[in-house]
mmCIF file of C-alpha atoms in Angstrom:
data_model
loop_
_atom_site.group_PDB
_atom_site.id
_atom_site.type_symbol
_atom_site.label_atom_id
_atom_site.label_comp_id
_atom_site.label_asym_id
_atom_site.label_seq_id
_atom_site.Cartn_x
_atom_site.Cartn_y
_atom_site.Cartn_z
ATOM 1 C CA ASP A 1 -89.482 45.284 -45.801
ATOM 2 C CA THR A 2 -85.680 45.929 -46.910
ATOM 3 C CA GLY A 3 -83.891 43.430 -44.544
ATOM 4 C CA VAL A 4 -82.809 39.963 -44.611
ATOM 5 C CA SER A 5 -85.092 37.298 -45.751
ATOM 6 C CA GLN A 6 -84.932 33.726 -45.423
ATOM 7 C CA ASN A 7 -87.113 30.582 -46.700
ATOM 8 C CA PRO A 8 -88.525 28.754 -45.343
ATOM 9 C CA ARG A 9 -88.956 29.543 -42.154
ATOM 10 C CA HIS A 10 -89.731 26.184 -40.686
ATOM 11 C CA LYS A 11 -88.893 22.828 -42.058
ATOM 12 C CA ILE A 12 -89.638 18.980 -40.853
ATOM 13 C CA THR A 13 -87.964 16.596 -42.578
ATOM 14 C CA LYS A 14 -87.127 12.586 -42.539
ATOM 15 C CA ARG A 15 -83.643 11.785 -41.581
ATOM 16 C CA GLY A 16 -81.764 10.965 -45.045
ATOM 17 C CA GLN A 17 -83.589 13.774 -47.145
ATOM 18 C CA ASN A 18 -82.171 16.565 -48.498
ATOM 19 C CA VAL A 19 -82.970 20.186 -47.622
ATOM 20 C CA THR A 20 -82.479 23.397 -49.103
ATOM 21 C CA PHE A 21 -82.693 27.113 -47.619
ATOM 22 C CA ARG A 22 -82.725 30.157 -49.241
ATOM 23 C CA CYS A 23 -81.264 33.711 -48.053
ATOM 24 C CA ASP A 24 -81.661 36.834 -49.325
ATOM 25 C CA PRO A 25 -79.566 39.364 -48.024
ATOM 26 C CA ILE A 26 -80.123 43.436 -48.095
ATOM 27 C CA SER A 27 -79.262 44.144 -51.756
ATOM 28 C CA GLU A 28 -76.251 46.273 -51.519
ATOM 29 C CA HIS A 29 -74.349 43.846 -49.184
ATOM 30 C CA ASN A 30 -71.246 42.147 -50.892
ATOM 31 C CA ARG A 31 -70.740 39.453 -47.296
ATOM 32 C CA LEU A 32 -73.034 37.045 -46.660
ATOM 33 C CA TYR A 33 -72.791 34.670 -43.641
ATOM 34 C CA TRP A 34 -74.331 31.596 -42.606
ATOM 35 C CA TYR A 35 -74.667 30.499 -38.873
ATOM 36 C CA ARG A 36 -76.084 27.569 -37.062
ATOM 37 C CA GLN A 37 -77.539 27.623 -33.802
ATOM 38 C CA THR A 38 -78.845 24.718 -31.648
ATOM 39 C CA LEU A 39 -81.058 25.408 -28.199
ATOM 40 C CA GLY A 40 -79.152 27.069 -25.595
ATOM 41 C CA GLN A 41 -76.355 28.116 -27.686
ATOM 42 C CA GLY A 42 -75.139 31.314 -29.383
ATOM 43 C CA PRO A 43 -74.793 31.043 -33.167
ATOM 44 C CA GLU A 44 -71.694 29.446 -34.688
ATOM 45 C CA PHE A 45 -70.369 30.464 -37.948
ATOM 46 C CA LEU A 46 -70.500 28.031 -40.881
ATOM 47 C CA THR A 47 -69.713 29.875 -43.952
ATOM 48 C CA TYR A 48 -68.815 33.253 -45.697
ATOM 49 C CA PHE A 49 -68.965 34.665 -49.015
ATOM 50 C CA GLN A 50 -67.971 37.606 -50.444
ATOM 51 C CA ASN A 51 -69.936 38.740 -53.908
ATOM 52 C CA GLU A 52 -70.239 35.014 -55.188
ATOM 53 C CA ALA A 53 -66.886 33.745 -53.936
ATOM 54 C CA GLN A 54 -67.166 31.472 -50.669
ATOM 55 C CA LEU A 55 -63.749 32.373 -49.088
ATOM 56 C CA GLU A 56 -64.236 30.580 -45.496
ATOM 57 C CA LYS A 57 -65.838 27.122 -44.459
ATOM 58 C CA SER A 58 -65.739 26.156 -40.999
ATOM 59 C CA ARG A 59 -64.945 22.648 -39.927
ATOM 60 C CA LEU A 60 -68.474 22.362 -38.591
ATOM 61 C CA LEU A 61 -69.573 22.381 -42.194
ATOM 62 C CA SER A 62 -69.096 18.689 -43.258
ATOM 63 C CA ASP A 63 -69.025 17.395 -46.700
ATOM 64 C CA ARG A 64 -72.893 17.033 -46.594
ATOM 65 C CA PHE A 65 -73.157 20.604 -46.547
ATOM 66 C CA SER A 66 -72.898 22.907 -49.698
ATOM 67 C CA ALA A 67 -73.416 26.625 -49.810
ATOM 68 C CA GLU A 68 -73.752 28.593 -52.763
ATOM 69 C CA ARG A 69 -74.266 32.368 -53.740
ATOM 70 C CA PRO A 70 -74.319 31.996 -57.396
ATOM 71 C CA LYS A 71 -74.623 35.660 -59.144
ATOM 72 C CA GLY A 72 -73.431 37.429 -55.505
ATOM 73 C CA SER A 73 -76.980 38.137 -54.656
ATOM 74 C CA PHE A 74 -79.018 35.255 -53.125
ATOM 75 C CA SER A 75 -77.603 32.367 -51.200
ATOM 76 C CA THR A 76 -78.567 28.676 -50.832
ATOM 77 C CA LEU A 77 -77.527 26.066 -48.199
ATOM 78 C CA GLU A 78 -77.958 22.479 -48.774
ATOM 79 C CA ILE A 79 -77.885 19.355 -46.305
ATOM 80 C CA GLN A 80 -78.125 16.120 -48.029
ATOM 81 C CA ARG A 81 -78.666 12.984 -46.235
ATOM 82 C CA THR A 82 -80.004 15.087 -43.286
ATOM 83 C CA GLU A 83 -79.358 13.516 -39.625
ATOM 84 C CA GLN A 84 -80.878 14.369 -36.516
ATOM 85 C CA GLY A 85 -78.235 16.069 -35.350
ATOM 86 C CA ASP A 86 -78.676 18.807 -38.068
ATOM 87 C CA SER A 87 -81.373 20.190 -36.126
ATOM 88 C CA ALA A 88 -80.943 23.551 -35.363
ATOM 89 C CA MET A 89 -81.713 27.226 -36.483
ATOM 90 C CA TYR A 90 -80.064 27.877 -39.758
ATOM 91 C CA LEU A 91 -79.049 32.065 -39.405
ATOM 92 C CA CYS A 92 -78.045 33.880 -42.486
ATOM 93 C CA ALA A 93 -76.702 37.647 -41.798
ATOM 94 C CA SER A 94 -75.539 40.119 -44.716
ATOM 95 C CA LYS A 95 -73.007 43.031 -44.277
ATOM 96 C CA SER A 96 -71.970 45.708 -46.481
ATOM 97 C CA GLN A 97 -67.991 46.500 -47.030
ATOM 98 C CA GLY A 98 -65.898 48.241 -44.360
ATOM 99 C CA ALA A 99 -64.118 46.840 -41.150
ATOM 100 C CA ASP A 100 -66.835 47.711 -38.496
ATOM 101 C CA ASN A 101 -70.117 47.656 -39.781
ATOM 102 C CA GLU A 102 -72.786 45.748 -38.620
ATOM 103 C CA GLN A 103 -74.206 42.214 -39.582
ATOM 104 C CA PHE A 104 -77.820 42.290 -40.419
ATOM 105 C CA PHE A 105 -79.447 38.935 -39.435
ATOM 106 C CA GLY A 106 -82.287 37.242 -41.336
ATOM 107 C CA PRO A 107 -85.143 35.554 -39.060
ATOM 108 C CA GLY A 108 -83.538 32.289 -39.228
ATOM 109 C CA THR A 109 -84.610 28.687 -40.988
ATOM 110 C CA ARG A 110 -85.504 26.131 -37.878
ATOM 111 C CA LEU A 111 -84.870 22.928 -39.549
ATOM 112 C CA THR A 112 -86.373 19.858 -37.772
ATOM 113 C CA VAL A 113 -84.885 16.460 -38.568
ATOM 114 C CA LEU A 114 -87.085 13.479 -37.590
ATOM 115 C CA ASP B 1 -61.264 36.111 -31.607
ATOM 116 C CA ALA B 2 -60.366 36.715 -28.024
ATOM 117 C CA LYS B 3 -63.232 35.207 -25.784
ATOM 118 C CA THR B 4 -65.568 37.356 -23.420
ATOM 119 C CA THR B 5 -67.157 36.028 -20.320
ATOM 120 C CA GLN B 6 -70.670 36.906 -19.573
ATOM 121 C CA PRO B 7 -72.896 36.043 -16.593
ATOM 122 C CA ASN B 8 -75.546 33.630 -17.633
ATOM 123 C CA SER B 9 -78.589 35.782 -16.889
ATOM 124 C CA MET B 10 -79.640 38.745 -15.543
ATOM 125 C CA GLU B 11 -83.122 40.192 -13.868
ATOM 126 C CA SER B 12 -84.269 44.101 -13.954
ATOM 127 C CA ASN B 13 -87.411 45.565 -13.789
ATOM 128 C CA GLU B 14 -89.303 47.562 -16.313
ATOM 129 C CA GLU B 15 -88.162 51.192 -16.379
ATOM 130 C CA GLU B 16 -85.146 50.977 -14.502
ATOM 131 C CA PRO B 17 -81.558 51.274 -15.825
ATOM 132 C CA VAL B 18 -79.488 47.596 -16.487
ATOM 133 C CA HIS B 19 -75.935 47.132 -16.496
ATOM 134 C CA LEU B 20 -74.591 44.120 -18.420
ATOM 135 C CA PRO B 21 -71.160 43.177 -17.899
ATOM 136 C CA CYS B 22 -68.778 41.707 -19.938
ATOM 137 C CA ASN B 23 -65.018 40.533 -19.172
ATOM 138 C CA HIS B 24 -62.275 40.062 -21.710
ATOM 139 C CA SER B 25 -59.079 40.120 -20.444
ATOM 140 C CA THR B 26 -57.176 38.817 -23.220
ATOM 141 C CA ILE B 27 -58.252 41.942 -25.848
ATOM 142 C CA SER B 28 -56.051 42.814 -28.085
ATOM 143 C CA GLY B 29 -55.749 46.503 -29.698
ATOM 144 C CA THR B 30 -57.354 45.556 -32.947
ATOM 145 C CA ASP B 31 -60.260 44.319 -31.226
ATOM 146 C CA TYR B 32 -63.653 45.864 -31.267
ATOM 147 C CA ILE B 33 -66.179 45.218 -28.768
ATOM 148 C CA HIS B 34 -69.499 44.592 -30.070
ATOM 149 C CA TRP B 35 -72.792 43.497 -28.599
ATOM 150 C CA TYR B 36 -75.767 41.826 -30.444
ATOM 151 C CA ARG B 37 -79.026 40.817 -28.770
ATOM 152 C CA GLN B 38 -81.364 37.870 -29.667
ATOM 153 C CA LEU B 39 -85.233 38.646 -28.738
ATOM 154 C CA PRO B 40 -87.215 35.092 -28.983
ATOM 155 C CA SER B 41 -87.749 33.149 -31.753
ATOM 156 C CA GLN B 42 -85.673 36.199 -33.877
ATOM 157 C CA GLY B 43 -82.089 36.396 -35.395
ATOM 158 C CA PRO B 44 -79.598 38.486 -33.629
ATOM 159 C CA GLU B 45 -79.889 42.066 -33.980
ATOM 160 C CA TYR B 46 -76.885 44.617 -33.314
ATOM 161 C CA VAL B 47 -76.843 46.845 -30.509
ATOM 162 C CA ILE B 48 -73.559 48.673 -30.332
ATOM 163 C CA HIS B 49 -70.008 48.947 -30.653
ATOM 164 C CA GLY B 50 -66.937 50.354 -29.486
ATOM 165 C CA LEU B 51 -62.913 50.529 -29.243
ATOM 166 C CA THR B 52 -62.162 52.672 -26.485
ATOM 167 C CA SER B 53 -64.329 55.341 -25.918
ATOM 168 C CA ASN B 54 -67.505 55.279 -24.286
ATOM 169 C CA VAL B 55 -70.285 55.122 -26.846
ATOM 170 C CA ASN B 56 -74.029 56.277 -26.929
ATOM 171 C CA ASN B 57 -76.720 55.593 -29.747
ATOM 172 C CA ARG B 58 -80.423 55.462 -29.418
ATOM 173 C CA MET B 59 -80.734 51.703 -28.225
ATOM 174 C CA ALA B 60 -77.931 51.639 -25.501
ATOM 175 C CA SER B 61 -74.708 52.975 -24.321
ATOM 176 C CA LEU B 62 -71.413 51.272 -24.145
ATOM 177 C CA ALA B 63 -68.969 51.548 -21.194
ATOM 178 C CA ILE B 64 -65.799 50.595 -21.722
ATOM 179 C CA ALA B 65 -62.887 50.309 -19.252
ATOM 180 C CA GLU B 66 -59.568 52.100 -19.156
ATOM 181 C CA ASP B 67 -57.563 49.434 -19.717
ATOM 182 C CA ARG B 68 -60.178 47.541 -22.236
ATOM 183 C CA LYS B 69 -60.328 44.112 -20.044
ATOM 184 C CA SER B 70 -64.058 44.596 -19.531
ATOM 185 C CA SER B 71 -67.045 46.530 -20.827
ATOM 186 C CA THR B 72 -70.460 47.038 -19.480
ATOM 187 C CA LEU B 73 -73.659 47.347 -22.094
ATOM 188 C CA ILE B 74 -76.329 49.829 -20.258
ATOM 189 C CA LEU B 75 -79.949 50.038 -21.321
ATOM 190 C CA HIS B 76 -80.926 53.497 -19.386
ATOM 191 C CA ARG B 77 -84.442 52.209 -19.031
ATOM 192 C CA ALA B 78 -85.580 48.522 -19.462
ATOM 193 C CA THR B 79 -88.901 47.791 -21.122
ATOM 194 C CA LEU B 80 -90.549 44.345 -21.813
ATOM 195 C CA ARG B 81 -89.133 44.455 -25.202
ATOM 196 C CA ASP B 82 -85.678 44.031 -23.946
ATOM 197 C CA ALA B 83 -85.951 41.164 -22.788
ATOM 198 C CA ALA B 84 -83.533 38.721 -25.002
ATOM 199 C CA VAL B 85 -80.217 37.248 -24.589
ATOM 200 C CA TYR B 86 -77.316 39.347 -24.882
ATOM 201 C CA TYR B 87 -73.928 38.832 -26.514
ATOM 202 C CA CYS B 88 -70.581 40.576 -25.899
ATOM 203 C CA ILE B 89 -68.181 39.631 -28.730
ATOM 204 C CA LEU B 90 -64.593 41.084 -29.780
ATOM 205 C CA ARG B 91 -64.116 41.349 -33.129
ATOM 206 C CA ASP B 92 -60.585 41.718 -34.717
ATOM 207 C CA VAL B 93 -60.559 44.078 -37.457
ATOM 208 C CA GLY B 94 -56.953 44.085 -38.119
ATOM 209 C CA GLY B 95 -54.046 42.051 -37.666
ATOM 210 C CA SER B 96 -54.313 38.401 -37.511
ATOM 211 C CA GLY B 97 -57.816 38.662 -37.129
ATOM 212 C CA GLY B 98 -58.289 38.291 -41.314
ATOM 213 C CA SER B 99 -60.962 40.055 -43.224
ATOM 214 C CA ASN B 100 -63.964 38.239 -42.895
ATOM 215 C CA TYR B 101 -65.510 40.008 -39.868
ATOM 216 C CA LYS B 102 -67.657 36.432 -38.881
ATOM 217 C CA LEU B 103 -68.783 36.983 -35.710
ATOM 218 C CA THR B 104 -67.803 34.298 -32.538
ATOM 219 C CA PHE B 105 -70.680 34.074 -30.163
ATOM 220 C CA GLY B 106 -70.566 32.739 -26.714
ATOM 221 C CA LYS B 107 -73.981 32.150 -24.684
ATOM 222 C CA GLY B 108 -74.282 35.749 -23.623
ATOM 223 C CA THR B 109 -76.772 36.562 -20.607
ATOM 224 C CA LEU B 110 -80.224 36.004 -20.635
ATOM 225 C CA LEU B 111 -81.732 39.319 -19.683
ATOM 226 C CA THR B 112 -85.497 38.907 -18.183
ATOM 227 C CA VAL B 113 -87.355 42.421 -17.452
ATOM 228 C CA ASN B 114 -90.088 42.093 -14.575
ATOM 229 C CA PRO B 115 -93.253 44.448 -15.488
#
């Protein structure tokens, strides 16, 4: 399967713990996005990478959140000191160069903070 | 990105056509109209996009009004696998929209397909 993959698919953690999610984009895609989706809502943009450079961060991305894409390939999203409000589906998408190419989404990581 | 308005939900019968409307009265000249759908427990997937002319692909057709203030996604023969939330998104690929091509999702339309 050459699509976008995300790990883990599900994560249950206790409030105050740190969690890290991984996204492996489609190999030739230089653009990578993270979105967050809560129940009944559409996905909300969190951050965007072009190759290894993080070029935009949403104001939704508090200082407890950090994302990296060290070699311009896979990306990680870490949440420190998790809160119950962080419970959501975290989606990763990738896209090739070009103005109107589609974004390809992964299956998401569902985070539950107890 | 400019805002879109979609009905919260629609219902269809299997093997019948479905017309999903989207209003975007504040669309600008450089906004592309994108449709994505999200099946239960999956990430969104691209359906179709267009700028001014109607578009067809293997999944659907996109009919764009002449003034571009509205569009309609057409599923020619709905199947049970088409049951999903459908999102209509405007994506500015020029002007002040920047080059990040992020997607701004609304709540979309929940399509139910009856057997």
